PDB file of C-alpha atoms and ligand atoms in Angstrom:
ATOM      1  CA  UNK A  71    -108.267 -36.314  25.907  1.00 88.00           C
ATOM      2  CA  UNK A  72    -107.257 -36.746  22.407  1.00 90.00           C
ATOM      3  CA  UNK A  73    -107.157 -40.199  21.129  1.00 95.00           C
ATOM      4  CA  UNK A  74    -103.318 -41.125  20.103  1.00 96.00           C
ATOM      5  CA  UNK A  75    -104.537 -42.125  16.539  1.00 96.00           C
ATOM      6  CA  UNK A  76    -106.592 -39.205  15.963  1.00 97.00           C
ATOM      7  CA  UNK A  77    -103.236 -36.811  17.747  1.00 97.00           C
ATOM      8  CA  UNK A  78    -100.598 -38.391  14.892  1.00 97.00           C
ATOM      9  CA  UNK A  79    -103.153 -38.200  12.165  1.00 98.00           C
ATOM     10  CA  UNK A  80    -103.860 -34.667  12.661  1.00 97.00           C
ATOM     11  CA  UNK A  81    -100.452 -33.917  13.433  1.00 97.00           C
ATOM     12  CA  UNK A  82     -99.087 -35.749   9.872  1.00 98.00           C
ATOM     13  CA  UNK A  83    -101.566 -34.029   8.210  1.00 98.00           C
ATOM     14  CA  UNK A  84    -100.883 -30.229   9.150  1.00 98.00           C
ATOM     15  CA  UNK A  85     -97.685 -30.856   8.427  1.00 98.00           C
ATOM     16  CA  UNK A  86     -98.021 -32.819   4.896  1.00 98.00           C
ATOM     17  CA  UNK A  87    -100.219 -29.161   4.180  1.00 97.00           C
ATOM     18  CA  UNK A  88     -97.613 -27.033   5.591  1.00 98.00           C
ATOM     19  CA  UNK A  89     -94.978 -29.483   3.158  1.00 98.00           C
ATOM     20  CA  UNK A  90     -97.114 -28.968   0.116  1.00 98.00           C
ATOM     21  CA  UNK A  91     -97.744 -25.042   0.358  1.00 98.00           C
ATOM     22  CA  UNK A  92     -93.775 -24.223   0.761  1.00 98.00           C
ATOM     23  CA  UNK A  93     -92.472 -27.238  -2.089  1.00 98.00           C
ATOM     24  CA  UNK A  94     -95.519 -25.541  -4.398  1.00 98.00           C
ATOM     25  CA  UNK A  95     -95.209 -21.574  -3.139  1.00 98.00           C
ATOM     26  CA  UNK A  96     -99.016 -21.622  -2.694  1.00 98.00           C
ATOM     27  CA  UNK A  97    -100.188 -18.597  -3.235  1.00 97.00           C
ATOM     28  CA  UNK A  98    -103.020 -16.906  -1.403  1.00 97.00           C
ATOM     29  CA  UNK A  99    -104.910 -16.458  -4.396  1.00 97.00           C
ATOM     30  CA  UNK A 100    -104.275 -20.101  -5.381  1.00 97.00           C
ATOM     31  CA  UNK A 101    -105.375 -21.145  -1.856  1.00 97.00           C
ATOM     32  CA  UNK A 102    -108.685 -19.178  -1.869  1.00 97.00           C
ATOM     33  CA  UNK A 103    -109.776 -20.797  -4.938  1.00 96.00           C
ATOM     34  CA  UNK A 104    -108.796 -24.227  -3.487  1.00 96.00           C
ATOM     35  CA  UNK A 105    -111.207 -23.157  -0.489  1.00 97.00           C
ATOM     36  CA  UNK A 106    -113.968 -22.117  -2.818  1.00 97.00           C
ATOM     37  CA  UNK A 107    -114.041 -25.371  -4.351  1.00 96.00           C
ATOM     38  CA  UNK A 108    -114.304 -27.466  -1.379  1.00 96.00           C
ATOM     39  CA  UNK A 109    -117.080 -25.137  -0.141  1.00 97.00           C
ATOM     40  CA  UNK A 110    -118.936 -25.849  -4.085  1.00 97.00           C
ATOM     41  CA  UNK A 111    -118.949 -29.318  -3.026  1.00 97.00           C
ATOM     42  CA  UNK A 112    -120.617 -28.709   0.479  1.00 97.00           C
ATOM     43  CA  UNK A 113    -123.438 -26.508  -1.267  1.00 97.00           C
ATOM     44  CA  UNK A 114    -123.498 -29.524  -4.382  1.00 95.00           C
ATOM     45  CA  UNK A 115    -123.771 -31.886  -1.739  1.00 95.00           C
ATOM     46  CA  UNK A 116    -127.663 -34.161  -0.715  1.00 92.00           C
ATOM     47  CA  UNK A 117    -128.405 -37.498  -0.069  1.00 86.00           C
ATOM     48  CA  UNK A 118    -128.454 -37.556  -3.623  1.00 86.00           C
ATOM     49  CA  UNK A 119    -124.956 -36.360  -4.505  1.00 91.00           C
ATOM     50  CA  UNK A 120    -122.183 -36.794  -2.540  1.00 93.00           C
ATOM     51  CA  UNK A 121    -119.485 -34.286  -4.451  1.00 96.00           C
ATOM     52  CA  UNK A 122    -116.965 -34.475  -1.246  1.00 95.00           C
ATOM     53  CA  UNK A 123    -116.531 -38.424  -2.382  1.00 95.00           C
ATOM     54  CA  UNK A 124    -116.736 -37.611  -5.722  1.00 95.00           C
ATOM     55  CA  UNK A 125    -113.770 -35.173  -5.812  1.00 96.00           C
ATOM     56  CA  UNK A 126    -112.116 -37.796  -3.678  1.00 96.00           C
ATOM     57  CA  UNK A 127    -112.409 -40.447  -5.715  1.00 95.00           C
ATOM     58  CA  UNK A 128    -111.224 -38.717  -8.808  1.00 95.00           C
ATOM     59  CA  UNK A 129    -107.704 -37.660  -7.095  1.00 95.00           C
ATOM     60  CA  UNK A 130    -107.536 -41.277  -6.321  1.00 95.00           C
ATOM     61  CA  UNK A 131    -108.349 -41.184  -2.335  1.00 96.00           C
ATOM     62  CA  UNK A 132    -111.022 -43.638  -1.802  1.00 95.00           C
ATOM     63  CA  UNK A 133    -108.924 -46.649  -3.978  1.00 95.00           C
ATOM     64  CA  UNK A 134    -105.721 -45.504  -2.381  1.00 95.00           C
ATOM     65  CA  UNK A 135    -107.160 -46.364   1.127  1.00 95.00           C
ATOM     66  CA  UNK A 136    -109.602 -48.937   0.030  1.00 92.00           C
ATOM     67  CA  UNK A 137    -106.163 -50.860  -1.112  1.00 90.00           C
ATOM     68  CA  UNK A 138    -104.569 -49.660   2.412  1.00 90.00           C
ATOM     69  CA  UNK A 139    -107.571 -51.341   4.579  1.00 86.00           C
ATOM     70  CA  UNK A 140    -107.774 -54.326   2.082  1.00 82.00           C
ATOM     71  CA  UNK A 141    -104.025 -54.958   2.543  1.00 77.00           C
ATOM     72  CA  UNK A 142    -104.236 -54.771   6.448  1.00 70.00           C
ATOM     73  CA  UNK A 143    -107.010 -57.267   5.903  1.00 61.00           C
ATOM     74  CA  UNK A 144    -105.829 -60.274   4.207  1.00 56.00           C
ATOM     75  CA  UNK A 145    -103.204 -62.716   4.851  1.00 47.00           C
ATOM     76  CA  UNK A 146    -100.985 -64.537   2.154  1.00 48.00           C
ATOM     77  CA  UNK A 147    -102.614 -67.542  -0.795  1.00 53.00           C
ATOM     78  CA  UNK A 148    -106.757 -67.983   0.138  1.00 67.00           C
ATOM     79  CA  UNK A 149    -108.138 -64.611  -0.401  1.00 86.00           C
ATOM     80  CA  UNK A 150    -111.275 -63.536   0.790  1.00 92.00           C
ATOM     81  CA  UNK A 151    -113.233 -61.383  -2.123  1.00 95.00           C
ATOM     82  CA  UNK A 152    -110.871 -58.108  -2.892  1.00 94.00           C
ATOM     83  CA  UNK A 153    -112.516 -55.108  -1.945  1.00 94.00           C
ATOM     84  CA  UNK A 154    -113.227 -51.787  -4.023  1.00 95.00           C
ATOM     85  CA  UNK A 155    -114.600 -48.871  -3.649  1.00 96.00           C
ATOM     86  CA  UNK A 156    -118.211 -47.584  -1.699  1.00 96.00           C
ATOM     87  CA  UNK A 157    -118.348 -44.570  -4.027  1.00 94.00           C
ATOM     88  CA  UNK A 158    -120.999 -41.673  -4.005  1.00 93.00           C
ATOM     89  CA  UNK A 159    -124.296 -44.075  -5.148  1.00 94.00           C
ATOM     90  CA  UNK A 160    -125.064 -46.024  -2.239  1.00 95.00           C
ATOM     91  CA  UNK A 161    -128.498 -45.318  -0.524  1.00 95.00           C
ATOM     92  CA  UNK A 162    -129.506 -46.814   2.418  1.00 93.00           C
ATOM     93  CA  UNK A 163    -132.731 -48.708   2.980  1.00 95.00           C
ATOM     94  CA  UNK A 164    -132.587 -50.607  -0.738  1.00 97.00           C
ATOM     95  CA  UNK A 165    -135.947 -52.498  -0.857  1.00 97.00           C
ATOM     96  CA  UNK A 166    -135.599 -55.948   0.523  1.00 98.00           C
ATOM     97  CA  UNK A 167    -136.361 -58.757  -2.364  1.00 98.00           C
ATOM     98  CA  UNK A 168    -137.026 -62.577  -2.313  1.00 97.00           C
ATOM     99  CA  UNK A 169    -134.435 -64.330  -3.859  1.00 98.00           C
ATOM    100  CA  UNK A 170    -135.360 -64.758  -7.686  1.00 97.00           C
ATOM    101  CA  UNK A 171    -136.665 -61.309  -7.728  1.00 97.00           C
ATOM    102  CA  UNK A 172    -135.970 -58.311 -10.438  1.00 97.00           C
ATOM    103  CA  UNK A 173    -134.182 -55.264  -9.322  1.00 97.00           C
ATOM    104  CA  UNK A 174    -135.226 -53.901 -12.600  1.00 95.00           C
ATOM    105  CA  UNK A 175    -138.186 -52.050 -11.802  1.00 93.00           C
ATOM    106  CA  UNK A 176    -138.868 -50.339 -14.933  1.00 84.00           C
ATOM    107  CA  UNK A 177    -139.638 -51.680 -18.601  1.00 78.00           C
ATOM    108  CA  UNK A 178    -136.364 -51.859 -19.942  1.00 74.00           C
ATOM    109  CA  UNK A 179    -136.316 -52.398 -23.609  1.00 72.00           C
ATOM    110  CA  UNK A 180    -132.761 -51.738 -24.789  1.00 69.00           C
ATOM    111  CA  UNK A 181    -131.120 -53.264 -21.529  1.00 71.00           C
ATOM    112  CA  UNK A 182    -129.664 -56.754 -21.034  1.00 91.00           C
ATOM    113  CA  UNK A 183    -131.360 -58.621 -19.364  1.00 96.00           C
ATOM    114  CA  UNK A 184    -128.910 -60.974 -16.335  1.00 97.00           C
ATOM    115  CA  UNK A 185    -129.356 -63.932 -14.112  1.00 98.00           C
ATOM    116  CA  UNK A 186    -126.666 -63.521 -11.228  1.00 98.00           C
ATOM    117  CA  UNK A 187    -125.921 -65.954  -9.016  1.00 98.00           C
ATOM    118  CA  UNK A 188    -123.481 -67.236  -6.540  1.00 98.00           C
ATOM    119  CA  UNK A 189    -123.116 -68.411  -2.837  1.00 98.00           C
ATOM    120  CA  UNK A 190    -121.476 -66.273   0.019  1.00 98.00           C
ATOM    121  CA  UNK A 191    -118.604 -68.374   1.792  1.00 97.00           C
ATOM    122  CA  UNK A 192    -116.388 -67.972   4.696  1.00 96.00           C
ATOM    123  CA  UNK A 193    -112.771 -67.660   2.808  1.00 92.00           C
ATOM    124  CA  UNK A 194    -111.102 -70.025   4.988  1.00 90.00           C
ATOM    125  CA  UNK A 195    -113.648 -73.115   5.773  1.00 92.00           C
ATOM    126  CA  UNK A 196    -115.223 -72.611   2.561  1.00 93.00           C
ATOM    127  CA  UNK A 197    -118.891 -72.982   4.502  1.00 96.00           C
ATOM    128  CA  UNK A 198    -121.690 -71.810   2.905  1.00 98.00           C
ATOM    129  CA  UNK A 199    -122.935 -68.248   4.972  1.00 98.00           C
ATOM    130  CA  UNK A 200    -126.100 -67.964   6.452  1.00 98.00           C
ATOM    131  CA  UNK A 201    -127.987 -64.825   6.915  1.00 98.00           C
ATOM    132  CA  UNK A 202    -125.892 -62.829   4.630  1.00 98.00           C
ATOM    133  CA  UNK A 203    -127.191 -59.362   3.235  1.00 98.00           C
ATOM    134  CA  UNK A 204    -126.168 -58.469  -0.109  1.00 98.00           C
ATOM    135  CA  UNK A 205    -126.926 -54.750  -1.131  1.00 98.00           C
ATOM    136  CA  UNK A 206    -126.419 -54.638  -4.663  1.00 98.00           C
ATOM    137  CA  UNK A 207    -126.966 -51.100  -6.818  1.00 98.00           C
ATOM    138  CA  UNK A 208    -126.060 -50.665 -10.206  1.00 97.00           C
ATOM    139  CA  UNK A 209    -127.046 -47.805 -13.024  1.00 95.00           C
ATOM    140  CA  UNK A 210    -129.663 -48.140 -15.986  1.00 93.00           C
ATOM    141  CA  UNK A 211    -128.789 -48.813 -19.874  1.00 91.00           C
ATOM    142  CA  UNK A 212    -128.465 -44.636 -19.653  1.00 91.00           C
ATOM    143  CA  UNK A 213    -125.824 -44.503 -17.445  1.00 91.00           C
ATOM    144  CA  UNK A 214    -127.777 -43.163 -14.134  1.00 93.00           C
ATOM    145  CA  UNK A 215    -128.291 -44.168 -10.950  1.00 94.00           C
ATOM    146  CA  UNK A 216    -131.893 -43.854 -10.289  1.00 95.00           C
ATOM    147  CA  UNK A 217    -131.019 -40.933  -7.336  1.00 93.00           C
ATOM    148  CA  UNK A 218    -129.975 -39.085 -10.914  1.00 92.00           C
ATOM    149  CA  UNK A 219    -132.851 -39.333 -13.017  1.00 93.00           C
ATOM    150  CA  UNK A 220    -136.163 -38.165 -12.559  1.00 93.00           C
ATOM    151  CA  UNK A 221    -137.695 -40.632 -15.070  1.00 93.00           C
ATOM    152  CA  UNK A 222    -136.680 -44.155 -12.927  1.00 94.00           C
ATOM    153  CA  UNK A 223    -138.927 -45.147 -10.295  1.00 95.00           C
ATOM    154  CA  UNK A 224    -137.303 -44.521  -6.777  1.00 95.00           C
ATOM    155  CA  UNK A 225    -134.749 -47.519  -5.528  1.00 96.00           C
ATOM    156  CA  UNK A 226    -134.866 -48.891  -8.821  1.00 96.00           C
ATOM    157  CA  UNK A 227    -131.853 -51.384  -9.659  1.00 97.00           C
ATOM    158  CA  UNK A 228    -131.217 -51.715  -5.883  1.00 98.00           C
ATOM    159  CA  UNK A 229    -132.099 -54.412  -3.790  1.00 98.00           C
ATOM    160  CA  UNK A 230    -131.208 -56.470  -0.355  1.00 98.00           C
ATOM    161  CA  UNK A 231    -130.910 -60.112  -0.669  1.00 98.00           C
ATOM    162  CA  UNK A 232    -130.569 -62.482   2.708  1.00 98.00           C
ATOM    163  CA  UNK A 233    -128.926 -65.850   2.090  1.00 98.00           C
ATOM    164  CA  UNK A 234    -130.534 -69.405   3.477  1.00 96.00           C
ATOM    165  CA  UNK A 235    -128.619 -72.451   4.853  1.00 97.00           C
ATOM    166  CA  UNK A 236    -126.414 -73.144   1.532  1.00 98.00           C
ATOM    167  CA  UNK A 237    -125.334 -69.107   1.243  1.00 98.00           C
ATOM    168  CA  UNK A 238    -127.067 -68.948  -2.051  1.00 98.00           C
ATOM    169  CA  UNK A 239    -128.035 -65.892  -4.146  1.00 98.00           C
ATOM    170  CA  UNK A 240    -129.836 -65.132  -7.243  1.00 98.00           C
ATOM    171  CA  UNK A 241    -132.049 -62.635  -8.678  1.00 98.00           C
ATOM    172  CA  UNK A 242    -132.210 -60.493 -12.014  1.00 97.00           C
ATOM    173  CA  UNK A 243    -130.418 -57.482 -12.586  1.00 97.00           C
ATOM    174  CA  UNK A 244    -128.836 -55.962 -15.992  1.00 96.00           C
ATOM    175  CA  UNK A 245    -125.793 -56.433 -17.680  1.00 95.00           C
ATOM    176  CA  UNK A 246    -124.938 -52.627 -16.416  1.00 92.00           C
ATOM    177  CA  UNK A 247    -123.151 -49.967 -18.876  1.00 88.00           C
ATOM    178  CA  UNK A 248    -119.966 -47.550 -19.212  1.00 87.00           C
ATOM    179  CA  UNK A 249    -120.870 -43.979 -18.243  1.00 87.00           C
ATOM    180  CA  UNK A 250    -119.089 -40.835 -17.598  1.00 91.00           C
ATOM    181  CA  UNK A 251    -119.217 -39.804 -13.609  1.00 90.00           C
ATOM    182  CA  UNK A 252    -121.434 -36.841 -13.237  1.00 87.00           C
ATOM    183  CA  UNK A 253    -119.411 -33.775 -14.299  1.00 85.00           C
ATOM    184  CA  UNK A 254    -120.995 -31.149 -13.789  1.00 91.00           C
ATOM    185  CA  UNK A 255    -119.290 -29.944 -10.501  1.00 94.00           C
ATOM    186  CA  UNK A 256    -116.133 -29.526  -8.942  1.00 95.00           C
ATOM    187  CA  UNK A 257    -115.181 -32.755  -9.820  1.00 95.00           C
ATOM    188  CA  UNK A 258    -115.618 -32.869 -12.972  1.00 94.00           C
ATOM    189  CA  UNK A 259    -113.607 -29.565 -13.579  1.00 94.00           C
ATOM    190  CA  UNK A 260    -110.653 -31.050 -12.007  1.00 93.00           C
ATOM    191  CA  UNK A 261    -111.151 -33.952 -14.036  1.00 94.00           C
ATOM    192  CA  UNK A 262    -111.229 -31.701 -17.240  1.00 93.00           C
ATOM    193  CA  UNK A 263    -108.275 -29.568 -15.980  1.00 92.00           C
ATOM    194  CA  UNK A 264    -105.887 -32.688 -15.838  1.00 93.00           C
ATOM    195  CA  UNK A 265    -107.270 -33.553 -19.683  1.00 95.00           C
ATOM    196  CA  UNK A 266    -108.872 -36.898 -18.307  1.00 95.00           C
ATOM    197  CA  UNK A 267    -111.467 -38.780 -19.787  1.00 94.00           C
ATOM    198  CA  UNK A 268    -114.676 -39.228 -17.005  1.00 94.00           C
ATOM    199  CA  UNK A 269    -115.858 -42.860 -17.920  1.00 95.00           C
ATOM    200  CA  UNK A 270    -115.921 -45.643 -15.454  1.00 96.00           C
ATOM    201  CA  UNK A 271    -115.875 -49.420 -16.624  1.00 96.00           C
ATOM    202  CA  UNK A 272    -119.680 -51.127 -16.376  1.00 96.00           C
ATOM    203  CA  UNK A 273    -120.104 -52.211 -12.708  1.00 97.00           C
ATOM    204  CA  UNK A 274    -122.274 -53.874 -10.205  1.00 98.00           C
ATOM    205  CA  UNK A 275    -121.800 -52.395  -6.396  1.00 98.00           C
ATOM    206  CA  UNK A 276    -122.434 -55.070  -3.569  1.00 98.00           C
ATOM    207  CA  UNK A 277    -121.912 -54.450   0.034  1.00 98.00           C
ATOM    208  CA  UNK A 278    -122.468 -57.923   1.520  1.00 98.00           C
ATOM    209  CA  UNK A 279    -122.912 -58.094   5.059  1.00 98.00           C
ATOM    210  CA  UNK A 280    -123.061 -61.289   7.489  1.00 98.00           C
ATOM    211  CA  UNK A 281    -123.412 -61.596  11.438  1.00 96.00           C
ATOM    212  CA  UNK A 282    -119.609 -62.477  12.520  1.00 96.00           C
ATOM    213  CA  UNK A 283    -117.644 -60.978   9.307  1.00 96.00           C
ATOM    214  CA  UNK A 284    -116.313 -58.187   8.092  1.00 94.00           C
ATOM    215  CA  UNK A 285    -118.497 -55.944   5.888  1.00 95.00           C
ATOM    216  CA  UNK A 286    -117.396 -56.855   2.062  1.00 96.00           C
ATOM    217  CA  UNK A 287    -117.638 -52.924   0.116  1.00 97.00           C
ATOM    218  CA  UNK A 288    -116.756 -54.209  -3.747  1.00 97.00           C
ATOM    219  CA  UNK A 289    -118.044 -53.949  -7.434  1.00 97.00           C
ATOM    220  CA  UNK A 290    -117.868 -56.327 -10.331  1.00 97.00           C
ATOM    221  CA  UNK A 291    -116.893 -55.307 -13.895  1.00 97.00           C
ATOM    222  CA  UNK A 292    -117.299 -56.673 -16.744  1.00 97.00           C
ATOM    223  CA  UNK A 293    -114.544 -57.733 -19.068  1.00 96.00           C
ATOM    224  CA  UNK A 294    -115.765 -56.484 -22.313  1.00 94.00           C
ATOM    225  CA  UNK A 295    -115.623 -53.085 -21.549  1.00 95.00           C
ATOM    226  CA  UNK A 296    -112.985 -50.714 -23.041  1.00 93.00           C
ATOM    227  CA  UNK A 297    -112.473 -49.057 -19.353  1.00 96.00           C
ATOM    228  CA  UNK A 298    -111.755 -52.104 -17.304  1.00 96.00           C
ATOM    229  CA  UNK A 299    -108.034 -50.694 -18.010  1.00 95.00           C
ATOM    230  CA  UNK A 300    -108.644 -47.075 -17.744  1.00 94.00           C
ATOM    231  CA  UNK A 301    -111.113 -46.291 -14.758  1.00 95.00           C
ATOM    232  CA  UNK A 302    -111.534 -42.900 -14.018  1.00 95.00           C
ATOM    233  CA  UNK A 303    -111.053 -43.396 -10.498  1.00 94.00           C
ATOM    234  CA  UNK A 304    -109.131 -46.549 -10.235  1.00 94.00           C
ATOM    235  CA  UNK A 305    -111.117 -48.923  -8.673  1.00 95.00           C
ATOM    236  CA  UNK A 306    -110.827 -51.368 -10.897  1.00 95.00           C
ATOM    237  CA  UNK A 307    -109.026 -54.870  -9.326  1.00 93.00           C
ATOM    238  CA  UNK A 308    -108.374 -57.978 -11.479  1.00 91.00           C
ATOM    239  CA  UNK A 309    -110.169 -60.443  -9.466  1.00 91.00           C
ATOM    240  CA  UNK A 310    -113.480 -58.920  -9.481  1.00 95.00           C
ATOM    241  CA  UNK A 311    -113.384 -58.580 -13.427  1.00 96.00           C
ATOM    242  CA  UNK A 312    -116.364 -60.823 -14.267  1.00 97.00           C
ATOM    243  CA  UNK A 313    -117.626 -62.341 -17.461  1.00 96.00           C
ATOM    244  CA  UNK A 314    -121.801 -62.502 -18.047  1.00 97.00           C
ATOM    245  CA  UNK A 315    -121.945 -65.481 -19.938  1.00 97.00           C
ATOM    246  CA  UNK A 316    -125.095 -66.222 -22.730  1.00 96.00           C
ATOM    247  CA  UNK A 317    -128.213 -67.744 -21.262  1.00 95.00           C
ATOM    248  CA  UNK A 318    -130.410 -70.518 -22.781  1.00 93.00           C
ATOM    249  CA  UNK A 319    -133.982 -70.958 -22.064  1.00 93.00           C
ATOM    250  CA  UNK A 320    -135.038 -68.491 -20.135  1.00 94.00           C
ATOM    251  CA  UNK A 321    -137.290 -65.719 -21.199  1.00 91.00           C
ATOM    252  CA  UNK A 322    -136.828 -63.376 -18.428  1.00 93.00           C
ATOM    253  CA  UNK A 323    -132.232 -63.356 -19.092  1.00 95.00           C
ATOM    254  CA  UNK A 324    -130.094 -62.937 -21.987  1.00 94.00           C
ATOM    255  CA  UNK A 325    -126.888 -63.345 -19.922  1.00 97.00           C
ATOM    256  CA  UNK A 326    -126.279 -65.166 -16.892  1.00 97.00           C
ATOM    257  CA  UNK A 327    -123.399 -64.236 -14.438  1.00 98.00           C
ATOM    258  CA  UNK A 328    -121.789 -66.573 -11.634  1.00 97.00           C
ATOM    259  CA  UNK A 329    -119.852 -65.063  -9.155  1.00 97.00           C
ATOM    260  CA  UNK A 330    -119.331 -66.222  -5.464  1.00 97.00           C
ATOM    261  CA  UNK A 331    -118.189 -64.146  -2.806  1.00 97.00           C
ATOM    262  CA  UNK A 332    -116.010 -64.939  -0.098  1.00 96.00           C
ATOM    263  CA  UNK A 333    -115.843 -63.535   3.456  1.00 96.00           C
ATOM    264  CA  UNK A 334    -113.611 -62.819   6.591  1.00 92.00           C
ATOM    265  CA  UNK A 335    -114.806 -63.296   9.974  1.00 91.00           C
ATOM    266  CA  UNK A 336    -113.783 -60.929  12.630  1.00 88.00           C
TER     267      UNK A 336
HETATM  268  C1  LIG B 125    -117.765 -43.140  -8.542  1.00 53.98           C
HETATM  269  C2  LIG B 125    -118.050 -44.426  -8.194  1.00 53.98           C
HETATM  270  C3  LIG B 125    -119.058 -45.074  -8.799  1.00 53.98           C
HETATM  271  O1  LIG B 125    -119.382 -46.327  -8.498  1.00 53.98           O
HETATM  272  C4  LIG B 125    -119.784 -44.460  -9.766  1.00 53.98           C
HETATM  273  O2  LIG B 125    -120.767 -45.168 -10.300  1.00 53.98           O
HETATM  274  C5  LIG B 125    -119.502 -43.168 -10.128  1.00 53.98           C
HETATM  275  C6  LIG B 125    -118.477 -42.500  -9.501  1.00 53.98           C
HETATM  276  C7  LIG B 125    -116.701 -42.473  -7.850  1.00 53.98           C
HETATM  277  O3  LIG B 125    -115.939 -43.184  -7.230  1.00 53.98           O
HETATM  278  O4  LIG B 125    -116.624 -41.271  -7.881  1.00 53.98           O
HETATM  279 FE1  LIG B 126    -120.990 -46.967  -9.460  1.00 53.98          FE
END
C-alpha cells in the first residue's frame, strides 16, 4: 500500500518531468547527457563527498525546502533560531569535547583565533536547555573541510558540546573563511555553465539537538564577508549573520563571538 504522501509526490513529480521535457523539446541527446551527469555524481560520491547534495544545493534545492520546512515550523513575532542548510560536510560521530575545549586541532598560525559562546533556550519560555548537543563543523584558514585535505588531522574543527543546567556553551573555534565549493565535478560544471561565481560566505555549521525539540540544522556567517549577499547556494538568512567581536585578555582568542540559540519543542 502506497502511502498517500509518497502517491501525490510521485505523481506531481512525473508529471512536473513530463511538463518540463514538452515546454523545453528535450531532446534525447540532451536527456542522455542529463543522465550521465547524475550517474558522475553517484561514482563522485563517499562519505567524504556527497556530489548528489552538492548539485542540489547549487540549483537552489536544499534552501528552497529548508525555507519550506522552516516556514511550516514557526508561528508569527518570537522566533525560534532560523534554520539553513545541512549541506554536503557533516560527518557523524564529531569527537565529543568539554566545554572550554579547542576544535582546532592543528597549529594554526595564520587563523583567527574565536571564543564562542552562548546559551541554548526554549523560544517560547526563554528557559535555559539542558542536555543540549551542539555539533558544530566549520573549514580551516584554507578553505577545507578536514574530509578534503589530507594534511588536517581527522575530525579536526568538529566537535559535540552537551549543555548543563543554565544551557551554556563555549569553546574555541576560528573565525572561519570564504571559499569556493569544491568544483571539480558535476557541480561545479553547472555552476561554470550558468557563468556563476562558486564562493560561499565564511560560516560555522551547528546542528543542535535537545531531548523534547526539534533538531535545529543552521550556520552562522559572518558580516564582514563580501558573500554574505551573494552565496553560491543561497543559504544565507539575515538573522544568523553574526559579528565576532575583538577579544581582550586572553591569549588563547583574538575574537570572541556571542550567539544564543533558540529552540522549538515538539
Ligand atoms: C555547500 C554547503 C556548505 O556548507 C559548504 O561548506 C559547501 C557547499 C553546499 O550547500 O553545497
Ligand atoms: Fe559549509
Amino acid at each position: 500500500k502506497v502511502p498517500p504522501r509518497l502517491r501525490k509526490v510521485l505523481d506531481s513529480l512525473i508529471q512536473h518531468l513530463h511538463d518540463f521535457a514538452r515546454e523545453n523539446e528535450i531532446t534525447v541527446d540532451e536527456w542522455m547527457a542529463a543522465v550521465e551527469l547524475l550517474n558522475e555524481c553517484g561514482r563522485m560520491s563517499d562519505d567524504k563527498r556527497n556530489e548528489g547534495q552538492l548539485l542540489c544545493d547549487v540549483l537552489g534545492l536544499e534552501s528552497l525546502v529548508d525555507e519550506i520546512t522552516y516556514k511550516m515550523v514557526t508561528e508569527a513575532n518570537d522566533l525560534p533560531t532560523a534554520t539553513a542548510i545541512l549541506g554536503p560536510f557533516w560527518r557523524k560521530d564529531a569527537p565529543k569535547r568539554q566545554m572550554g575545549d579547542s576544535i582546532v586541532m592543528n597549529k594554526i598560525e595564520d587563523g583567527d583565533h574565536t571564543f564562542m559562546y552562548g546559551q541554548v533556550t526554549d523560544y517560547t519560555t526563554g528557559e535555559p536547555i539542558e542536555g543540549a548537543e551542539l555539533d558544530v563543523w566549520h573549514t580551516a584558514p584554507n578553505g577545507l573541510y578536514e574530509q578534503q585535505d589530507p594534511d588536517q588531522p581527522d575530525m579536526n574543527l568538529r566537535g559535540r558540546f552537551t549543555t548543563g543546567k543554565d544551557g551554556k556553551f563555549w569553546f574555541y573555534c576560528l573565525r572561519p573563511t570564504s571559499y569556493p565549493i569544491p568544483f571539480d565535478g558535476p557541480a561545479g560544471r553547472m555552476i561554470q555553465l550558468m557563468d556563476r561565481h562558486p564562493y560561499r560566505p565564511a560560516h560555522i555549521h551547528f546542528i543542535i539537538k535537545a531531548p523534547g525539540y526539534k533538531p535545529l540544522v543552521t550556520q552562522i556567517f559572518d558580516r564582514r564577508d563580501k558573500y554574505v549577499t551573494n552565496d553560491s547556494v543561497f543559504a544565507v538568512k539575515d538573522s544568523l549573520i553574526v559579528d565576532f567581536l575583538p577579544r581582550n585578555g586572553d591569549p588563547k582568542a583574538e575574537f570572541e563571538l556571542p550567539y544564543d540559540f533558540k529552540l522549538a519543542s515538539f
